[in-house]
């Protein structure tokens, strides 16, 4: 797998944090391997690699970042991507991307001879997208394995088995980027951008569907299939992220923050915030700015 690592290291512009390489099998058969990559938050970086003879399964580890992604010079995604998002780049294609923001990604390299085992056989020429919903513990375990360096002996085979099982689980979430029951990457990016810039507005599902010229029912179904969330949940999560940022960065009254985040009723805002965070906005702010851990 060394040529793969070298190609992607050159394209990514930084060395991998670490590499988990399984022990060689008898006869030198190609094997699945993984590498963890990261880059600083304050830089924009161009990522590219020449066509390879392996499929690349990318799992985004933490934080949301912005990505402008192409395969074979064709635009396939533009917008925000975040923890748990999964992308599969088929072998023989050229991926390129501009990344903005802190990026931490686990790359899993799948040899062509093993692609059929995960349901992505030869001849697949389009990118696939999925989400590692409910698998954060497995991601963390694999990242820890990468950071610990290549294991040896029986431990190595146990780590390799865990990697293969995780790869199979991720592959089961993948869908072609152009399926009619999911939003295309461009459509999803447009919705995410709109939520980021208009979360304070009284957005309706119909408003978001109209952006893509889709029926409300089709949009809602495709959005959930693509993200694992309803449009309302995505809007709520965007508003809550903005609220957390404002609570930490300002001394503004809770009512003002509620209004700025699209909640005209401060009481409803407080209840929603507490349901998600286990504390009222005022208590949550106090705990993080003053170290107040009182129940």
PDB file of N, CA, C and O in Angstrom, residues 1 3 8 10 34 45 55 64 80 87 89 104 129 134 136 138 143 174 178 228 242 244 259 280 291:
ATOM      1  N   UNK A   1       0.812  -1.215   0.000  1.00  0.00           N
ATOM      2  CA  UNK A   1       0.000   0.000   0.000  1.00  0.00           C
ATOM      3  C   UNK A   1       0.851   1.274   0.000  1.00  0.00           C
ATOM      4  O   UNK A   1       0.315   2.358  -0.040  1.00  0.00           O
ATOM      5  N   UNK A   3       2.650   2.868  -2.280  1.00  0.00           N
ATOM      6  CA  UNK A   3       2.387   3.843  -3.353  1.00  0.00           C
ATOM      7  C   UNK A   3       1.103   4.629  -3.140  1.00  0.00           C
ATOM      8  O   UNK A   3       1.029   5.812  -3.445  1.00  0.00           O
ATOM      9  N   UNK A   8      -1.381   9.913  -2.029  1.00  0.00           N
ATOM     10  CA  UNK A   8      -2.340  10.744  -1.325  1.00  0.00           C
ATOM     11  C   UNK A   8      -1.638  11.748  -0.422  1.00  0.00           C
ATOM     12  O   UNK A   8      -2.095  12.860  -0.231  1.00  0.00           O
ATOM     13  N   UNK A  10       1.130  13.214  -1.166  1.00  0.00           N
ATOM     14  CA  UNK A  10       1.524  14.289  -2.069  1.00  0.00           C
ATOM     15  C   UNK A  10       0.330  15.164  -2.416  1.00  0.00           C
ATOM     16  O   UNK A  10       0.423  16.390  -2.461  1.00  0.00           O
ATOM     17  N   UNK A  34      -5.608   1.586   6.228  1.00  0.00           N
ATOM     18  CA  UNK A  34      -6.213   2.851   6.623  1.00  0.00           C
ATOM     19  C   UNK A  34      -5.147   3.852   7.027  1.00  0.00           C
ATOM     20  O   UNK A  34      -4.050   3.488   7.445  1.00  0.00           O
ATOM     21  N   UNK A  45      -6.983  24.378   1.448  1.00  0.00           N
ATOM     22  CA  UNK A  45      -6.000  23.499   0.822  1.00  0.00           C
ATOM     23  C   UNK A  45      -6.616  22.750  -0.349  1.00  0.00           C
ATOM     24  O   UNK A  45      -7.773  22.336  -0.301  1.00  0.00           O
ATOM     25  N   UNK A  55     -10.146   1.596  -4.180  1.00  0.00           N
ATOM     26  CA  UNK A  55     -11.218   2.509  -3.826  1.00  0.00           C
ATOM     27  C   UNK A  55     -10.866   3.196  -2.521  1.00  0.00           C
ATOM     28  O   UNK A  55     -10.215   2.612  -1.656  1.00  0.00           O
ATOM     29  N   UNK A  64     -17.327  20.298  11.496  1.00  0.00           N
ATOM     30  CA  UNK A  64     -17.852  20.587  10.171  1.00  0.00           C
ATOM     31  C   UNK A  64     -16.836  21.404   9.388  1.00  0.00           C
ATOM     32  O   UNK A  64     -16.182  22.272   9.940  1.00  0.00           O
ATOM     33  N   UNK A  80     -21.072  22.146   3.000  1.00  0.00           N
ATOM     34  CA  UNK A  80     -20.522  21.735   4.281  1.00  0.00           C
ATOM     35  C   UNK A  80     -20.663  20.232   4.465  1.00  0.00           C
ATOM     36  O   UNK A  80     -21.648  19.631   4.054  1.00  0.00           O
ATOM     37  N   UNK A  87     -17.744   9.146   2.186  1.00  0.00           N
ATOM     38  CA  UNK A  87     -17.685   9.254   0.731  1.00  0.00           C
ATOM     39  C   UNK A  87     -16.823   8.118   0.193  1.00  0.00           C
ATOM     40  O   UNK A  87     -15.776   7.800   0.761  1.00  0.00           O
ATOM     41  N   UNK A  89     -14.765   6.957  -3.179  1.00  0.00           N
ATOM     42  CA  UNK A  89     -14.215   7.345  -4.480  1.00  0.00           C
ATOM     43  C   UNK A  89     -13.780   6.068  -5.200  1.00  0.00           C
ATOM     44  O   UNK A  89     -12.907   5.346  -4.713  1.00  0.00           O
ATOM     45  N   UNK A 104     -10.288  16.475   9.584  1.00  0.00           N
ATOM     46  CA  UNK A 104      -9.750  15.239  10.148  1.00  0.00           C
ATOM     47  C   UNK A 104     -10.514  14.087   9.512  1.00  0.00           C
ATOM     48  O   UNK A 104     -11.728  13.959   9.701  1.00  0.00           O
ATOM     49  N   UNK A 129     -22.154   8.176  -1.396  1.00  0.00           N
ATOM     50  CA  UNK A 129     -22.178   8.914  -0.139  1.00  0.00           C
ATOM     51  C   UNK A 129     -22.997   8.149   0.887  1.00  0.00           C
ATOM     52  O   UNK A 129     -23.954   7.455   0.558  1.00  0.00           O
ATOM     53  N   UNK A 134     -24.465   6.293  14.341  1.00  0.00           N
ATOM     54  CA  UNK A 134     -24.418   5.322  15.409  1.00  0.00           C
ATOM     55  C   UNK A 134     -23.128   4.536  15.491  1.00  0.00           C
ATOM     56  O   UNK A 134     -23.036   3.573  16.254  1.00  0.00           O
ATOM     57  N   UNK A 136     -19.961   6.030  16.001  1.00  0.00           N
ATOM     58  CA  UNK A 136     -18.875   6.898  16.459  1.00  0.00           C
ATOM     59  C   UNK A 136     -17.857   6.125  17.288  1.00  0.00           C
ATOM     60  O   UNK A 136     -16.649   6.374  17.202  1.00  0.00           O
ATOM     61  N   UNK A 138     -16.953   3.023  16.902  1.00  0.00           N
ATOM     62  CA  UNK A 138     -16.091   2.263  15.996  1.00  0.00           C
ATOM     63  C   UNK A 138     -15.085   3.177  15.311  1.00  0.00           C
ATOM     64  O   UNK A 138     -13.927   2.798  15.098  1.00  0.00           O
ATOM     65  N   UNK A 143      -9.463   5.154  14.840  1.00  0.00           N
ATOM     66  CA  UNK A 143      -8.549   6.281  14.922  1.00  0.00           C
ATOM     67  C   UNK A 143      -7.475   6.013  15.976  1.00  0.00           C
ATOM     68  O   UNK A 143      -6.284   6.266  15.761  1.00  0.00           O
ATOM     69  N   UNK A 174     -23.814   3.311   1.953  1.00  0.00           N
ATOM     70  CA  UNK A 174     -23.511   4.075   0.749  1.00  0.00           C
ATOM     71  C   UNK A 174     -24.618   3.982  -0.288  1.00  0.00           C
ATOM     72  O   UNK A 174     -25.236   2.938  -0.475  1.00  0.00           O
ATOM     73  N   UNK A 178     -26.217   9.921  -7.534  1.00  0.00           N
ATOM     74  CA  UNK A 178     -27.282  10.367  -8.438  1.00  0.00           C
ATOM     75  C   UNK A 178     -28.601   9.615  -8.250  1.00  0.00           C
ATOM     76  O   UNK A 178     -29.472   9.685  -9.095  1.00  0.00           O
ATOM     77  N   UNK A 228     -29.959  11.408   7.269  1.00  0.00           N
ATOM     78  CA  UNK A 228     -30.387  10.751   8.489  1.00  0.00           C
ATOM     79  C   UNK A 228     -31.210  11.651   9.390  1.00  0.00           C
ATOM     80  O   UNK A 228     -31.573  11.260  10.502  1.00  0.00           O
ATOM     81  N   UNK A 242     -25.518  27.800  16.318  1.00  0.00           N
ATOM     82  CA  UNK A 242     -25.394  29.258  16.384  1.00  0.00           C
ATOM     83  C   UNK A 242     -25.624  29.753  17.811  1.00  0.00           C
ATOM     84  O   UNK A 242     -24.924  30.663  18.280  1.00  0.00           O
ATOM     85  N   UNK A 244     -25.069  28.124  20.649  1.00  0.00           N
ATOM     86  CA  UNK A 244     -23.902  27.803  21.470  1.00  0.00           C
ATOM     87  C   UNK A 244     -22.766  28.793  21.216  1.00  0.00           C
ATOM     88  O   UNK A 244     -22.100  29.259  22.153  1.00  0.00           O
ATOM     89  N   UNK A 259     -33.957  35.123  19.811  1.00  0.00           N
ATOM     90  CA  UNK A 259     -34.501  35.810  18.633  1.00  0.00           C
ATOM     91  C   UNK A 259     -33.520  35.759  17.475  1.00  0.00           C
ATOM     92  O   UNK A 259     -33.919  35.560  16.317  1.00  0.00           O
ATOM     93  N   UNK A 280     -30.287  24.470  30.860  1.00  0.00           N
ATOM     94  CA  UNK A 280     -30.838  25.674  30.240  1.00  0.00           C
ATOM     95  C   UNK A 280     -29.709  26.466  29.584  1.00  0.00           C
ATOM     96  O   UNK A 280     -28.528  26.281  29.924  1.00  0.00           O
ATOM     97  N   UNK A 291     -16.930  27.919  34.952  1.00  0.00           N
ATOM     98  CA  UNK A 291     -16.579  26.668  35.624  1.00  0.00           C
ATOM     99  C   UNK A 291     -17.553  26.276  36.705  1.00  0.00           C
ATOM    100  O   UNK A 291     -17.198  25.561  37.653  1.00  0.00           O
TER     101      UNK A 291
END
